[in-house]
Amino acid sequence: MAQYFSLHPDNPQQRLIKQACAILHAGGVAAIPTDSSYALVCHLDDKAAAERLRRIRQVDAKHHLTLLCSDLSELGNYAVVDNRQFRLLRAATPGPYTFILEATREVPRRVSHPSRKTIGVRVPEHAVARALLVELGQPLLATTLILPGDVEPLNEASEIRTRLEKQIDLVLDAGPCPRQPTTVIDLSGATPEVLRQGRGDVESLGLEQPD
C-alpha cells in the first residue's frame, strides 16, 4: 500500500520531505509533482527500483529515463556540457525542458541509452521536486507518469494512489500539475534538435518547433 503525503505546493513541509527521502533511500518508487506533470521517481543508484519504473511504464532500455537535478552545477556532474550547450541550459532552467546529453561516467550504464550513451536531464521548477532533490543531495531517476494505454500523464494524486497503490511506495500530493510533458531538446549532436514540443517554449530559446 502506497503511503500518501499531502504537501503545500509552494512551501512543502520539511518533515514530510525528509520522510519521502528516507523511503527513496530504502529503494522506494514515488509519484511526485513537477512543473510539467506528475513523474515516477527513484534513487539513481538503485537498480531494482529503476527496473520497477520501467515495468510500471512498460518501456525498454532504449527509452530515455531522466535525471532530475537540483541545479545546473549538479547537472554538469552527470552530463557532458560545452559552452554552447551551457548557454542554452542556463536560459531554459529551471523549467519544463528535458535535454538529451552525452552521459558522464557518473551515470550508471544501465540507465543511459544502451547504444548512444546519452541521458535525459532536467532541472524542474516545482517547490516539492526541488526540496526533494536538495534534501536527497543527488539527482532522482524519473519518467513521466503516463501509464500503459493512457495518452496523457496522470494529474490527480488521488487517482495515482488508486491506480498504483500496490505498485509504488509513495504519492506526494501537492495539487494538480499542468498535465503537459516537458519539451525535449537533443543537444548530443552538432545542432540542437527539438524532439518533442511540450510545455516549454522553444522559440524563446531561439529554436524552431518540430514539424
GROMACS .gro file of N, CA and C in nm, residues 120-198:
model
  237
  120GLY      N    1   1.875   1.175  -2.046
  120GLY     CA    2   1.790   1.293  -2.036
  120GLY      C    3   1.812   1.360  -1.901
  121VAL      N    4   1.825   1.491  -1.900
  121VAL     CA    5   1.848   1.565  -1.776
  121VAL      C    6   1.758   1.688  -1.774
  122ARG      N    7   1.714   1.725  -1.652
  122ARG     CA    8   1.638   1.849  -1.641
  122ARG      C    9   1.642   1.901  -1.498
  123VAL      N   10   1.617   2.032  -1.485
  123VAL     CA   11   1.609   2.099  -1.354
  123VAL      C   12   1.466   2.148  -1.340
  124PRO      N   13   1.382   2.081  -1.260
  124PRO     CA   14   1.241   2.119  -1.250
  124PRO      C   15   1.221   2.246  -1.170
  125GLU      N   16   1.115   2.319  -1.205
  125GLU     CA   17   1.078   2.440  -1.131
  125GLU      C   18   0.949   2.411  -1.055
  126HIS      N   19   0.960   2.328  -0.953
  126HIS     CA   20   0.847   2.296  -0.866
  126HIS      C   21   0.903   2.282  -0.725
  127ALA      N   22   0.842   2.348  -0.630
  127ALA     CA   23   0.898   2.355  -0.494
  127ALA      C   24   0.914   2.218  -0.431
  128VAL      N   25   0.817   2.128  -0.454
  128VAL     CA   26   0.826   1.995  -0.392
  128VAL      C   27   0.940   1.915  -0.453
  129ALA      N   28   0.949   1.914  -0.586
  129ALA     CA   29   1.057   1.841  -0.652
  129ALA      C   30   1.193   1.898  -0.612
  130ARG      N   31   1.203   2.030  -0.608
  130ARG     CA   32   1.331   2.092  -0.572
  130ARG      C   33   1.369   2.059  -0.428
  131ALA      N   34   1.272   2.064  -0.337
  131ALA     CA   35   1.300   2.033  -0.197
  131ALA      C   36   1.349   1.889  -0.181
  132LEU      N   37   1.288   1.796  -0.254
  132LEU     CA   38   1.332   1.657  -0.250
  132LEU      C   39   1.476   1.644  -0.297
  133LEU      N   40   1.507   1.709  -0.408
  133LEU     CA   41   1.640   1.698  -0.466
  133LEU      C   42   1.747   1.757  -0.375
  134VAL      N   43   1.715   1.870  -0.313
  134VAL     CA   44   1.811   1.933  -0.222
  134VAL      C   45   1.834   1.845  -0.100
  135GLU      N   46   1.727   1.792  -0.044
  135GLU     CA   47   1.740   1.707   0.075
  135GLU      C   48   1.813   1.578   0.042
  136LEU      N   49   1.786   1.520  -0.075
  136LEU     CA   50   1.848   1.395  -0.115
  136LEU      C   51   1.997   1.413  -0.145
  137GLY      N   52   2.033   1.528  -0.199
  137GLY     CA   53   2.173   1.557  -0.228
  137GLY      C   54   2.225   1.494  -0.355
  138GLN      N   55   2.137   1.443  -0.440
  138GLN     CA   56   2.177   1.387  -0.569
  138GLN      C   57   2.053   1.379  -0.658
  139PRO      N   58   2.073   1.358  -0.789
  139PRO     CA   59   1.956   1.353  -0.878
  139PRO      C   60   1.866   1.234  -0.849
  140LEU      N   61   1.742   1.248  -0.894
  140LEU     CA   62   1.646   1.139  -0.894
  140LEU      C   63   1.631   1.087  -1.037
  141LEU      N   64   1.616   0.958  -1.050
  141LEU     CA   65   1.585   0.898  -1.179
  141LEU      C   66   1.434   0.907  -1.199
  142ALA      N   67   1.391   0.955  -1.315
  142ALA     CA   68   1.249   0.986  -1.332
  142ALA      C   69   1.198   0.948  -1.470
  143THR      N   70   1.065   0.931  -1.476
  143THR     CA   71   0.995   0.914  -1.603
  143THR      C   72   0.856   0.973  -1.586
  144THR      N   73   0.803   1.031  -1.692
  144THR     CA   74   0.670   1.089  -1.689
  144THR      C   75   0.567   0.982  -1.652
  145LEU      N   76   0.469   1.018  -1.568
  145LEU     CA   77   0.374   0.921  -1.520
  145LEU      C   78   0.258   0.903  -1.620
  146ILE      N   79   0.290   0.843  -1.732
  146ILE     CA   80   0.190   0.803  -1.830
  146ILE      C   81   0.182   0.652  -1.826
  147LEU      N   82   0.069   0.598  -1.786
  147LEU     CA   83   0.055   0.454  -1.774
  147LEU      C   84   0.024   0.389  -1.908
  148PRO      N   85   0.057   0.262  -1.925
  148PRO     CA   86   0.028   0.192  -2.050
  148PRO      C   87  -0.119   0.204  -2.089
  149GLY      N   88  -0.145   0.242  -2.213
  149GLY     CA   89  -0.282   0.259  -2.260
  149GLY      C   90  -0.334   0.400  -2.246
  150ASP      N   91  -0.269   0.484  -2.163
  150ASP     CA   92  -0.310   0.623  -2.147
  150ASP      C   93  -0.237   0.711  -2.250
  151VAL      N   94  -0.297   0.824  -2.282
  151VAL     CA   95  -0.232   0.917  -2.374
  151VAL      C   96  -0.183   1.044  -2.303
  152GLU      N   97  -0.229   1.065  -2.180
  152GLU     CA   98  -0.187   1.182  -2.103
  152GLU      C   99  -0.134   1.137  -1.967
  153PRO      N  100  -0.046   1.218  -1.907
  153PRO     CA  101   0.002   1.185  -1.773
  153PRO      C  102  -0.110   1.191  -1.671
  154LEU      N  103  -0.098   1.111  -1.566
  154LEU     CA  104  -0.191   1.123  -1.454
  154LEU      C  105  -0.165   1.255  -1.382
  155ASN      N  106  -0.273   1.319  -1.338
  155ASN     CA  107  -0.260   1.453  -1.284
  155ASN      C  108  -0.319   1.470  -1.145
  156GLU      N  109  -0.403   1.377  -1.102
  156GLU     CA  110  -0.465   1.384  -0.970
  156GLU      C  111  -0.400   1.282  -0.878
  157ALA      N  112  -0.348   1.329  -0.766
  157ALA     CA  113  -0.277   1.240  -0.674
  157ALA      C  114  -0.366   1.127  -0.624
  158SER      N  115  -0.494   1.156  -0.602
  158SER     CA  116  -0.584   1.052  -0.554
  158SER      C  117  -0.602   0.941  -0.657
  159GLU      N  118  -0.607   0.978  -0.785
  159GLU     CA  119  -0.619   0.876  -0.891
  159GLU      C  120  -0.490   0.795  -0.902
  160ILE      N  121  -0.377   0.864  -0.886
  160ILE     CA  122  -0.248   0.794  -0.889
  160ILE      C  123  -0.243   0.690  -0.778
  161ARG      N  124  -0.287   0.729  -0.661
  161ARG     CA  125  -0.287   0.636  -0.548
  161ARG      C  126  -0.377   0.516  -0.577
  162THR      N  127  -0.495   0.542  -0.632
  162THR     CA  128  -0.590   0.433  -0.661
  162THR      C  129  -0.533   0.335  -0.763
  163ARG      N  130  -0.473   0.388  -0.868
  163ARG     CA  131  -0.428   0.302  -0.977
  163ARG      C  132  -0.294   0.236  -0.950
  164LEU      N  133  -0.213   0.295  -0.863
  164LEU     CA  134  -0.077   0.244  -0.843
  164LEU      C  135  -0.047   0.206  -0.698
  165GLU      N  136  -0.148   0.198  -0.613
  165GLU     CA  137  -0.121   0.180  -0.471
  165GLU      C  138  -0.046   0.052  -0.438
  166LYS      N  139  -0.054  -0.049  -0.525
  166LYS     CA  140   0.017  -0.174  -0.500
  166LYS      C  141   0.148  -0.185  -0.578
  167GLN      N  142   0.180  -0.082  -0.657
  167GLN     CA  143   0.300  -0.089  -0.740
  167GLN      C  144   0.407   0.011  -0.698
  168ILE      N  145   0.367   0.117  -0.627
  168ILE     CA  146   0.465   0.215  -0.583
  168ILE      C  147   0.457   0.228  -0.431
  169ASP      N  148   0.548   0.305  -0.373
  169ASP     CA  149   0.560   0.315  -0.228
  169ASP      C  150   0.511   0.447  -0.171
  170LEU      N  151   0.501   0.550  -0.256
  170LEU     CA  152   0.471   0.683  -0.203
  170LEU      C  153   0.407   0.770  -0.311
  171VAL      N  154   0.306   0.847  -0.270
  171VAL     CA  155   0.247   0.951  -0.354
  171VAL      C  156   0.260   1.083  -0.279
  172LEU      N  157   0.318   1.184  -0.345
  172LEU     CA  158   0.327   1.317  -0.288
  172LEU      C  159   0.220   1.404  -0.354
  173ASP      N  160   0.122   1.446  -0.275
  173ASP     CA  161   0.011   1.525  -0.326
  173ASP      C  162   0.036   1.672  -0.296
  174ALA      N  163   0.061   1.749  -0.403
  174ALA     CA  164   0.074   1.894  -0.389
  174ALA      C  165  -0.022   1.964  -0.484
  175GLY      N  166  -0.133   1.896  -0.514
  175GLY     CA  167  -0.229   1.952  -0.607
  175GLY      C  168  -0.198   1.915  -0.750
  176PRO      N  169  -0.286   1.948  -0.843
  176PRO     CA  170  -0.267   1.911  -0.983
  176PRO      C  171  -0.149   1.984  -1.047
  177CYS      N  172  -0.090   1.920  -1.147
  177CYS     CA  173   0.019   1.978  -1.225
  177CYS      C  174  -0.036   2.028  -1.359
  178PRO      N  175   0.046   2.095  -1.440
  178PRO     CA  176  -0.003   2.145  -1.569
  178PRO      C  177  -0.052   2.037  -1.666
  179ARG      N  178  -0.011   1.912  -1.646
  179ARG     CA  179  -0.053   1.798  -1.728
  179ARG      C  180  -0.002   1.808  -1.871
  180GLN      N  181   0.113   1.867  -1.887
  180GLN     CA  182   0.181   1.869  -2.017
  180GLN      C  183   0.319   1.809  -1.998
  181PRO      N  184   0.367   1.729  -2.092
  181PRO     CA  185   0.502   1.677  -2.080
  181PRO      C  186   0.604   1.788  -2.103
  182THR      N  187   0.727   1.760  -2.069
  182THR     CA  188   0.833   1.857  -2.096
  182THR      C  189   0.861   1.867  -2.246
  183THR      N  190   0.918   1.977  -2.285
  183THR     CA  191   0.975   1.989  -2.418
  183THR      C  192   1.110   1.918  -2.416
  184VAL      N  193   1.135   1.831  -2.514
  184VAL     CA  194   1.259   1.754  -2.519
  184VAL      C  195   1.348   1.808  -2.629
  185ILE      N  196   1.471   1.845  -2.590
  185ILE     CA  197   1.568   1.901  -2.684
  185ILE      C  198   1.693   1.815  -2.682
  186ASP      N  199   1.732   1.763  -2.797
  186ASP     CA  200   1.852   1.680  -2.809
  186ASP      C  201   1.972   1.769  -2.835
  187LEU      N  202   2.065   1.772  -2.739
  187LEU     CA  203   2.187   1.852  -2.752
  187LEU      C  204   2.309   1.764  -2.777
  188SER      N  205   2.287   1.637  -2.809
  188SER     CA  206   2.400   1.546  -2.824
  188SER      C  207   2.464   1.553  -2.962
  189GLY      N  208   2.399   1.620  -3.057
  189GLY     CA  209   2.453   1.632  -3.192
  189GLY      C  210   2.517   1.767  -3.215
  190ALA      N  211   2.545   1.796  -3.342
  190ALA     CA  212   2.613   1.920  -3.378
  190ALA      C  213   2.525   2.042  -3.355
  191THR      N  214   2.394   2.027  -3.374
  191THR     CA  215   2.300   2.137  -3.353
  191THR      C  216   2.183   2.089  -3.268
  192PRO      N  217   2.123   2.176  -3.189
  192PRO     CA  218   2.008   2.136  -3.107
  192PRO      C  219   1.892   2.090  -3.194
  193GLU      N  220   1.824   1.985  -3.151
  193GLU     CA  221   1.709   1.934  -3.224
  193GLU      C  222   1.593   1.916  -3.126
  194VAL      N  223   1.480   1.978  -3.156
  194VAL     CA  224   1.362   1.965  -3.073
  194VAL      C  225   1.292   1.833  -3.108
  195LEU      N  226   1.294   1.738  -3.015
  195LEU     CA  227   1.233   1.608  -3.040
  195LEU      C  228   1.085   1.606  -3.004
  196ARG      N  229   1.045   1.687  -2.907
  196ARG     CA  230   0.905   1.692  -2.865
  196ARG      C  231   0.872   1.832  -2.815
  197GLN      N  232   0.769   1.890  -2.872
  197GLN     CA  233   0.720   2.018  -2.822
  197GLN      C  234   0.624   1.992  -2.707
  198GLY      N  235   0.660   2.036  -2.589
  198GLY     CA  236   0.576   2.020  -2.472
  198GLY      C  237   0.545   2.155  -2.412
   0.00000   0.00000   0.00000
